[in-house]
């Protein structure tokens, strides 16, 4: 009789918990998936206080107890404070469809949610929806594949658009609870954001994620990375990643070589400049306009104004007339901006001598170009006005 009485008590405890387990299995959680508790975990000895709490909740009202327990298993969305009304409404409709009606919502709802995201809280709702949809596809529809690449790229693009960068980085993980397939294209959205905001730290984080998740490096990746290093004046970081790209066999674009050579010329590092130009020549036979002017700057640093003029003369002959305005822009950069960069990277005791040498060699180069019959629209008086070159 005692055994029978004890069994009935256990049955009364397990019955409401079985109801709870059935209902919360589709409720999302940002950090983990709710797992079925074992019989051992439900014993009074394991959770003496919590068993009484469950009984008290259901003694008050079964529905009240169920709703209170739902909040304990809520997703990352429960911490969201300021979602837009459109996103909040779509989030509710989609979760109601998969968690209550047990049916797959129309694709248009998800795409509309993506388009309506305006802030990081909206993106939190988006990721909560993705997690719920992934779970529903897996458990009810037996679809084990992730969402298609187009959707995943749009999610990353949306994260960047609203500034939810931490969410965007989560889209690059191969193993995630949101059903996202990481891709280099998604990484490029984050790298573009890093370029716009001159954020070398974010770039470094994205590159590490690419490596951890076995995503291949591409020419577009190199182009973005080199530009970020150039704009943040981080030569050491560029040197680090240039080795990685070359080792991976990535074919660098002409624009990537242009950035690399221009950066070396700005630093006055002729050794690196000629090494990069040699590497470029293995893939591309002809210089771009930017590359030719970088080589001319290298010759000026080596006190060879005639050779600098010859390089510019050659590229000018091959350059179409309709793009001559780009030539004038390069001339102005060479006279007005480049000397300032060179002086900035010199030791204090060498600045005066380097400034005098640059003024002399730039004048000699321009005179050689004029004597060759080339029309050069550049104001050499700017050299005398340039504070960096004043003795």
Coordinates of C-alpha atoms in Angstrom, one line a residue, residues 270 296-308 353-354 356-358 360-362 364:
X270 CA 61.4 51.7 -52.1
X296 CA 57.7 57.4 -60.5
X297 CA 57.7 58.3 -56.8
X298 CA 60.1 55.4 -56.1
X299 CA 62.5 56.8 -58.7
X300 CA 62.2 60.3 -57.1
X301 CA 63.1 58.8 -53.7
X302 CA 66.2 57.3 -55.4
X303 CA 67.0 60.7 -56.9
X304 CA 66.3 59.6 -60.5
X305 CA 63.9 62.3 -61.8
X306 CA 64.6 61.5 -65.5
X307 CA 63.5 57.9 -65.0
X308 CA 60.4 59.1 -63.0
X353 CA 67.5 67.1 -46.2
X354 CA 64.7 64.9 -47.5
X356 CA 65.1 69.8 -50.0
X357 CA 65.8 66.7 -52.1
X358 CA 62.1 66.2 -52.9
X360 CA 64.6 69.6 -56.3
X361 CA 63.8 66.2 -57.8
X362 CA 60.1 66.9 -58.4
X364 CA 63.6 68.2 -62.4

